[in-house]
Amino acid sequence: MQPVNRMKTEFLSKSSNEAFARVVAASFVAQADPSIDILADIRTAVSEAVTNAVIHGYEEKEGIITMECILYQDHVEIIIEDHGKGIEDIEQARMPLFTTRPDLERSGMGFTVMETFMDSLEIESAPGKGTKIRMTKQLVYR
Amino acid sequence: MLMDVRFKRDGTALIAYIEGEIDHHTSRILRERIDSKFIVEPVKNLIMDLSRVTFMDSAGIGFILGRMKKVSSIGGEMSIRNPRPEIMKMLKMSHIDSLIKLDT
Ligand SMILES: Nc1ncnc2c1ncn2[C@@H]1O[C@H](COP(=O)(O)OP(=O)(O)O)[C@@H](O)[C@H]1O
Ligand SMILES: [Mg+2]
């Protein structure tokens, strides 16, 4: 399938960029004229993935996060990547309520939110290498 | 300004009117402002008015549960008021609506 449009951006792993990333992703997808609900879901999922890169990937130290959005006729693919700590056990990380940082009042619901709000979620990660999140969302109700 | 909070006291309850976006970045500030206010006011219950919250991700869940623990540790009660539909979706998904009193 041919992409209709594509963008890629990189930014520092600062918590203030969580809002930046979700606003940028939503305004890029908005050109496909999806419903408000779909845009809200995308905003939330992007916020989760970027927050994870900031808190868990780079442990609030400086690093670079990249975000790529690929727009297709009927769906969008969003890839968010860090080169931080990586995940030891991906299956465990995906479980609702699982968090390695209860001290930060994390709820352990990030991956569950991404899974529920998007149509697909793939996690590629290796300890010491980093984490790549790939999510897709249908833009047209079929 | 991504987030702001205003307070009002109603008997034994502190009402926090939160406005804007609740994420990992803003929840840290919000937590400090609410906790420090809650401690100096002669109250034991906390009401969070979410009617002007336009965005909330899972950081908001951790933030709400964290305040709930604090409030119940002193024998008080916490409740949530007027969440918008998008925020309600997040609250329902995390089953917070079964732990905290919700007035819609
Ligand atoms: N980008 C990442 N880099 C390293 N670890 C991660 C990353 N994203 C998630 N994790 C791990 O997966 C766990 C679950 O993530 P999540 O469901 O978002 O919950 P939370 O962020 O509330 O801890 C995190 O506690 C962390 O241990
Ligand atoms: Mg998370």
mmCIF file of C-alpha atoms and ligand atoms in Angstrom:
data_model
loop_
_atom_site.group_PDB
_atom_site.id
_atom_site.type_symbol
_atom_site.label_atom_id
_atom_site.label_comp_id
_atom_site.label_asym_id
_atom_site.label_seq_id
_atom_site.Cartn_x
_atom_site.Cartn_y
_atom_site.Cartn_z
ATOM 1 C CA MET A 1 0.000 0.000 0.000
ATOM 2 C CA GLN A 2 1.267 3.466 -0.942
ATOM 3 C CA PRO A 3 1.431 6.031 1.837
ATOM 4 C CA VAL A 4 -0.562 9.197 1.236
ATOM 5 C CA ASN A 5 1.733 11.248 3.429
ATOM 6 C CA ARG A 6 4.516 10.815 5.931
ATOM 7 C CA MET A 7 6.334 12.782 8.602
ATOM 8 C CA LYS A 8 9.161 12.171 11.010
ATOM 9 C CA THR A 9 10.297 14.309 13.889
ATOM 10 C CA GLU A 10 12.786 14.002 16.714
ATOM 11 C CA PHE A 11 12.873 15.743 20.039
ATOM 12 C CA LEU A 12 14.581 15.584 23.424
ATOM 13 C CA SER A 13 13.188 13.326 26.130
ATOM 14 C CA LYS A 14 11.710 16.153 28.166
ATOM 15 C CA SER A 15 8.346 15.727 29.830
ATOM 16 C CA SER A 16 7.186 18.989 28.218
ATOM 17 C CA ASN A 17 7.515 17.227 24.854
ATOM 18 C CA GLU A 18 4.746 14.775 25.769
ATOM 19 C CA ALA A 19 2.186 17.460 24.900
ATOM 20 C CA PHE A 20 4.219 18.583 21.884
ATOM 21 C CA ALA A 21 4.275 15.070 20.408
ATOM 22 C CA ARG A 22 0.558 14.363 20.810
ATOM 23 C CA VAL A 23 -0.414 17.732 19.339
ATOM 24 C CA VAL A 24 1.899 17.253 16.343
ATOM 25 C CA ALA A 25 0.667 13.697 15.685
ATOM 26 C CA ALA A 26 -2.984 14.751 15.934
ATOM 27 C CA SER A 27 -2.572 17.734 13.626
ATOM 28 C CA PHE A 28 -0.793 15.578 11.060
ATOM 29 C CA VAL A 29 -3.564 12.964 11.120
ATOM 30 C CA ALA A 30 -6.243 15.682 11.088
ATOM 31 C CA GLN A 31 -5.603 16.278 7.368
ATOM 32 C CA ALA A 32 -7.318 12.930 6.707
ATOM 33 C CA ASP A 33 -10.408 14.401 8.371
ATOM 34 C CA PRO A 34 -11.087 11.595 10.867
ATOM 35 C CA SER A 35 -13.675 11.877 13.632
ATOM 36 C CA ILE A 36 -12.886 13.806 16.810
ATOM 37 C CA ASP A 37 -12.997 10.525 18.768
ATOM 38 C CA ILE A 38 -10.321 8.968 16.586
ATOM 39 C CA LEU A 39 -8.073 12.005 17.017
ATOM 40 C CA ALA A 40 -8.583 11.870 20.782
ATOM 41 C CA ASP A 41 -7.573 8.194 20.848
ATOM 42 C CA ILE A 42 -4.432 8.929 18.825
ATOM 43 C CA ARG A 43 -3.497 11.820 21.116
ATOM 44 C CA THR A 44 -3.797 9.604 24.159
ATOM 45 C CA ALA A 45 -1.824 6.682 22.692
ATOM 46 C CA VAL A 46 1.014 8.956 21.520
ATOM 47 C CA SER A 47 1.146 10.573 24.934
ATOM 48 C CA GLU A 48 1.543 7.135 26.551
ATOM 49 C CA ALA A 49 4.329 5.996 24.236
ATOM 50 C CA VAL A 50 6.312 9.240 24.507
ATOM 51 C CA THR A 51 5.886 9.355 28.287
ATOM 52 C CA ASN A 52 7.246 5.809 28.510
ATOM 53 C CA ALA A 53 10.314 6.821 26.517
ATOM 54 C CA VAL A 54 10.885 9.800 28.846
ATOM 55 C CA ILE A 55 10.333 8.003 32.153
ATOM 56 C CA HIS A 56 11.329 4.407 31.527
ATOM 57 C CA GLY A 57 13.494 4.523 28.400
ATOM 58 C CA TYR A 58 15.725 7.425 29.391
ATOM 59 C CA GLU A 59 14.816 7.479 33.102
ATOM 60 C CA GLU A 60 14.321 11.250 32.846
ATOM 61 C CA LYS A 61 17.860 11.786 31.566
ATOM 62 C CA GLU A 62 18.504 13.378 28.194
ATOM 63 C CA GLY A 63 17.982 11.297 25.095
ATOM 64 C CA ILE A 64 16.396 11.503 21.684
ATOM 65 C CA ILE A 65 12.919 10.291 20.847
ATOM 66 C CA THR A 66 11.767 9.923 17.260
ATOM 67 C CA MET A 67 8.190 9.854 16.084
ATOM 68 C CA GLU A 68 7.104 8.878 12.604
ATOM 69 C CA CYS A 69 3.554 9.059 11.274
ATOM 70 C CA ILE A 70 2.643 7.367 8.024
ATOM 71 C CA LEU A 71 -0.733 8.181 6.609
ATOM 72 C CA TYR A 72 -2.450 5.646 4.334
ATOM 73 C CA GLN A 73 -5.784 5.878 2.565
ATOM 74 C CA ASP A 74 -7.698 4.278 5.441
ATOM 75 C CA HIS A 75 -5.332 4.135 8.413
ATOM 76 C CA VAL A 76 -2.359 5.714 10.106
ATOM 77 C CA GLU A 77 0.774 4.056 11.416
ATOM 78 C CA ILE A 78 2.674 5.727 14.237
ATOM 79 C CA ILE A 79 6.172 4.671 15.270
ATOM 80 C CA ILE A 80 7.772 6.003 18.435
ATOM 81 C CA GLU A 81 11.327 5.038 19.242
ATOM 82 C CA ASP A 82 13.910 5.600 21.957
ATOM 83 C CA HIS A 83 17.458 4.346 22.401
ATOM 84 C CA GLY A 84 17.207 4.028 26.138
ATOM 85 C CA LYS A 85 17.080 1.219 28.652
ATOM 86 C CA GLY A 86 14.868 -1.252 26.816
ATOM 87 C CA ILE A 87 12.385 -3.755 28.240
ATOM 88 C CA GLU A 88 13.459 -7.058 29.830
ATOM 89 C CA ASP A 89 10.130 -8.858 29.594
ATOM 90 C CA ILE A 90 7.734 -7.417 27.030
ATOM 91 C CA GLU A 91 4.883 -9.783 27.840
ATOM 92 C CA GLN A 92 4.969 -8.768 31.494
ATOM 93 C CA ALA A 93 5.258 -5.060 30.602
ATOM 94 C CA ARG A 94 2.072 -5.291 28.529
ATOM 95 C CA MET A 95 0.015 -6.627 31.431
ATOM 96 C CA PRO A 96 -2.540 -4.206 32.902
ATOM 97 C CA LEU A 97 -1.337 -2.620 36.166
ATOM 98 C CA PHE A 98 2.270 -3.775 35.717
ATOM 99 C CA THR A 99 4.737 -0.995 36.412
ATOM 100 C CA THR A 100 8.372 -0.858 37.453
ATOM 101 C CA ARG A 101 7.859 2.666 38.837
ATOM 102 C CA PRO A 102 5.072 2.653 41.442
ATOM 103 C CA ASP A 103 7.199 5.268 43.267
ATOM 104 C CA LEU A 104 6.278 7.760 40.527
ATOM 105 C CA GLU A 105 2.559 7.034 40.917
ATOM 106 C CA ARG A 106 2.531 5.197 37.606
ATOM 107 C CA SER A 107 -0.611 3.172 37.096
ATOM 108 C CA GLY A 108 0.836 0.492 34.841
ATOM 109 C CA MET A 109 -1.958 1.164 32.359
ATOM 110 C CA GLY A 110 0.059 2.741 29.523
ATOM 111 C CA PHE A 111 0.335 -0.273 27.233
ATOM 112 C CA THR A 112 -3.264 -1.237 28.006
ATOM 113 C CA VAL A 113 -4.369 2.248 26.937
ATOM 114 C CA MET A 114 -2.352 2.034 23.691
ATOM 115 C CA GLU A 115 -3.832 -1.403 23.009
ATOM 116 C CA THR A 116 -7.404 -0.326 23.745
ATOM 117 C CA PHE A 117 -7.342 3.049 22.016
ATOM 118 C CA MET A 118 -5.509 1.906 18.872
ATOM 119 C CA ASP A 119 -6.217 -1.009 16.516
ATOM 120 C CA SER A 120 -2.816 -2.633 16.797
ATOM 121 C CA LEU A 121 0.275 -2.345 18.975
ATOM 122 C CA GLU A 122 3.674 -3.919 18.394
ATOM 123 C CA ILE A 123 6.559 -3.574 20.808
ATOM 124 C CA GLU A 124 10.150 -4.199 19.780
ATOM 125 C CA SER A 125 12.638 -3.818 22.586
ATOM 126 C CA ALA A 126 15.970 -5.084 23.855
ATOM 127 C CA PRO A 127 17.711 -4.275 27.148
ATOM 128 C CA GLY A 128 20.412 -1.673 26.600
ATOM 129 C CA LYS A 129 19.279 -0.987 23.027
ATOM 130 C CA GLY A 130 15.948 0.781 23.268
ATOM 131 C CA THR A 131 12.299 0.437 22.434
ATOM 132 C CA LYS A 132 10.238 0.829 19.287
ATOM 133 C CA ILE A 133 6.466 1.075 19.449
ATOM 134 C CA ARG A 134 4.393 0.646 16.308
ATOM 135 C CA MET A 135 0.683 1.418 16.456
ATOM 136 C CA THR A 136 -2.006 1.631 13.806
ATOM 137 C CA LYS A 137 -5.460 3.154 13.753
ATOM 138 C CA GLN A 138 -8.204 2.834 11.178
ATOM 139 C CA LEU A 139 -9.365 6.250 10.038
ATOM 140 C CA VAL A 140 -12.558 5.229 8.318
ATOM 141 C CA TYR A 141 -15.300 3.167 9.871
ATOM 142 C CA ARG A 142 -15.823 0.130 7.727
ATOM 143 C CA MET B 1 -0.762 27.301 30.384
ATOM 144 C CA LEU B 2 -1.413 23.592 29.934
ATOM 145 C CA MET B 3 -2.982 23.058 33.334
ATOM 146 C CA ASP B 4 -4.315 25.090 36.206
ATOM 147 C CA VAL B 5 -6.082 24.353 39.471
ATOM 148 C CA ARG B 6 -8.296 26.509 41.685
ATOM 149 C CA PHE B 7 -9.623 25.642 45.111
ATOM 150 C CA LYS B 8 -12.784 26.150 47.103
ATOM 151 C CA ARG B 9 -13.707 24.840 50.539
ATOM 152 C CA ASP B 10 -17.116 23.362 51.177
ATOM 153 C CA GLY B 11 -17.473 22.330 54.828
ATOM 154 C CA THR B 12 -15.096 19.420 55.390
ATOM 155 C CA ALA B 13 -14.308 19.065 51.711
ATOM 156 C CA LEU B 14 -11.712 20.708 49.546
ATOM 157 C CA ILE B 15 -12.880 21.121 45.965
ATOM 158 C CA ALA B 16 -10.120 21.219 43.346
ATOM 159 C CA TYR B 17 -11.259 22.677 40.019
ATOM 160 C CA ILE B 18 -8.757 21.338 37.530
ATOM 161 C CA GLU B 19 -8.464 22.911 34.115
ATOM 162 C CA GLY B 20 -6.543 21.804 31.027
ATOM 163 C CA GLU B 21 -4.482 18.683 30.369
ATOM 164 C CA ILE B 22 -3.422 15.982 32.824
ATOM 165 C CA ASP B 23 -0.365 14.024 31.719
ATOM 166 C CA HIS B 24 2.917 12.927 33.315
ATOM 167 C CA HIS B 25 4.337 16.459 32.981
ATOM 168 C CA THR B 26 1.416 18.374 34.484
ATOM 169 C CA SER B 27 0.384 15.747 37.056
ATOM 170 C CA ARG B 28 3.604 16.275 38.999
ATOM 171 C CA ILE B 29 2.790 19.952 39.437
ATOM 172 C CA LEU B 30 -0.863 19.228 40.091
ATOM 173 C CA ARG B 31 0.029 16.679 42.751
ATOM 174 C CA GLU B 32 2.192 19.180 44.623
ATOM 175 C CA ARG B 33 -0.405 21.923 44.486
ATOM 176 C CA ILE B 34 -3.277 19.728 45.637
ATOM 177 C CA ASP B 35 -1.327 17.913 48.360
ATOM 178 C CA SER B 36 0.050 21.122 49.865
ATOM 179 C CA LYS B 37 -3.387 22.757 49.841
ATOM 180 C CA PHE B 38 -5.090 19.696 51.299
ATOM 181 C CA ILE B 39 -2.651 19.626 54.215
ATOM 182 C CA VAL B 40 -3.173 23.251 55.303
ATOM 183 C CA GLU B 41 -6.962 23.352 55.007
ATOM 184 C CA PRO B 42 -9.162 22.001 57.825
ATOM 185 C CA VAL B 43 -10.705 19.370 55.566
ATOM 186 C CA LYS B 44 -10.749 15.604 55.267
ATOM 187 C CA ASN B 45 -12.549 15.029 51.984
ATOM 188 C CA LEU B 46 -11.375 15.845 48.488
ATOM 189 C CA ILE B 47 -13.551 16.550 45.477
ATOM 190 C CA MET B 48 -11.916 16.811 42.056
ATOM 191 C CA ASP B 49 -13.959 18.739 39.561
ATOM 192 C CA LEU B 50 -12.850 17.582 36.102
ATOM 193 C CA SER B 51 -15.409 19.487 34.042
ATOM 194 C CA ARG B 52 -12.676 21.618 32.441
ATOM 195 C CA VAL B 53 -10.139 18.847 31.911
ATOM 196 C CA THR B 54 -9.696 18.445 28.161
ATOM 197 C CA PHE B 55 -7.105 15.654 28.088
ATOM 198 C CA MET B 56 -6.030 12.895 30.436
ATOM 199 C CA ASP B 57 -3.784 9.885 29.859
ATOM 200 C CA SER B 58 -2.848 7.074 32.265
ATOM 201 C CA ALA B 59 -0.733 9.475 34.326
ATOM 202 C CA GLY B 60 -4.080 10.879 35.448
ATOM 203 C CA ILE B 61 -5.105 7.440 36.715
ATOM 204 C CA GLY B 62 -1.972 7.190 38.845
ATOM 205 C CA PHE B 63 -2.524 10.743 40.032
ATOM 206 C CA ILE B 64 -6.158 10.126 41.041
ATOM 207 C CA LEU B 65 -5.359 6.835 42.796
ATOM 208 C CA GLY B 66 -2.455 8.515 44.605
ATOM 209 C CA ARG B 67 -4.732 11.265 45.984
ATOM 210 C CA MET B 68 -7.350 8.665 46.893
ATOM 211 C CA LYS B 69 -4.797 6.758 49.005
ATOM 212 C CA LYS B 70 -3.722 9.956 50.771
ATOM 213 C CA VAL B 71 -7.277 11.011 51.524
ATOM 214 C CA SER B 72 -8.419 7.592 52.742
ATOM 215 C CA SER B 73 -5.326 7.271 54.958
ATOM 216 C CA ILE B 74 -6.749 10.090 57.088
ATOM 217 C CA GLY B 75 -10.249 8.616 57.003
ATOM 218 C CA GLY B 76 -11.564 10.959 54.328
ATOM 219 C CA GLU B 77 -13.343 10.332 51.068
ATOM 220 C CA MET B 78 -12.519 11.321 47.549
ATOM 221 C CA SER B 79 -14.883 11.914 44.699
ATOM 222 C CA ILE B 80 -14.772 13.020 41.083
ATOM 223 C CA ARG B 81 -17.181 15.416 39.455
ATOM 224 C CA ASN B 82 -18.288 16.086 35.904
ATOM 225 C CA PRO B 83 -15.704 14.315 33.718
ATOM 226 C CA ARG B 84 -16.132 14.862 29.974
ATOM 227 C CA PRO B 85 -16.808 11.793 27.788
ATOM 228 C CA GLU B 86 -13.123 11.400 26.722
ATOM 229 C CA ILE B 87 -12.030 11.501 30.344
ATOM 230 C CA MET B 88 -14.838 9.141 31.326
ATOM 231 C CA LYS B 89 -13.498 6.630 28.801
ATOM 232 C CA MET B 90 -10.147 6.637 30.611
ATOM 233 C CA LEU B 91 -11.773 6.349 34.058
ATOM 234 C CA LYS B 92 -13.969 3.442 32.934
ATOM 235 C CA MET B 93 -11.102 1.645 31.246
ATOM 236 C CA SER B 94 -9.104 1.639 34.454
ATOM 237 C CA HIS B 95 -12.140 0.740 36.598
ATOM 238 C CA ILE B 96 -11.564 3.792 38.764
ATOM 239 C CA ASP B 97 -15.310 4.309 38.629
ATOM 240 C CA SER B 98 -15.662 1.244 40.883
ATOM 241 C CA LEU B 99 -13.230 2.647 43.480
ATOM 242 C CA ILE B 100 -14.147 6.310 43.620
ATOM 243 C CA LYS B 101 -17.459 8.092 43.911
ATOM 244 C CA LEU B 102 -18.305 9.678 40.608
ATOM 245 C CA ASP B 103 -20.841 12.463 40.132
ATOM 246 C CA THR B 104 -21.697 13.128 36.523
HETATM 247 N N1 LIG C 1 10.179 2.937 26.363
HETATM 248 C C1 LIG C 1 10.374 2.104 27.413
HETATM 249 N N2 LIG C 1 11.640 1.819 27.806
HETATM 250 C C2 LIG C 1 11.862 0.962 28.858
HETATM 251 N N3 LIG C 1 10.885 0.381 29.577
HETATM 252 C C3 LIG C 1 9.603 0.629 29.221
HETATM 253 C C4 LIG C 1 9.283 1.507 28.130
HETATM 254 N N4 LIG C 1 7.934 1.559 28.010
HETATM 255 C C5 LIG C 1 7.448 0.767 28.990
HETATM 256 N N5 LIG C 1 8.423 0.206 29.726
HETATM 257 C C6 LIG C 1 8.254 -0.747 30.865
HETATM 258 O O1 LIG C 1 6.956 -1.299 30.801
HETATM 259 C C7 LIG C 1 6.241 -1.022 32.016
HETATM 260 C C8 LIG C 1 4.753 -0.825 31.729
HETATM 261 O O2 LIG C 1 4.526 0.360 30.964
HETATM 262 P P1 LIG C 1 3.102 1.059 31.035
HETATM 263 O O3 LIG C 1 2.045 0.049 30.752
HETATM 264 O O4 LIG C 1 3.130 2.260 30.174
HETATM 265 O O5 LIG C 1 2.945 1.475 32.576
HETATM 266 P P2 LIG C 1 3.634 2.667 33.419
HETATM 267 O O6 LIG C 1 4.211 3.667 32.462
HETATM 268 O O7 LIG C 1 2.515 3.229 34.210
HETATM 269 O O8 LIG C 1 4.690 2.008 34.254
HETATM 270 C C9 LIG C 1 6.932 0.196 32.611
HETATM 271 O O9 LIG C 1 6.756 0.284 34.010
HETATM 272 C C10 LIG C 1 8.390 -0.063 32.206
HETATM 273 O O10 LIG C 1 9.021 -0.959 33.088
HETATM 274 MG MG MG C 2 3.374 4.303 30.736
#
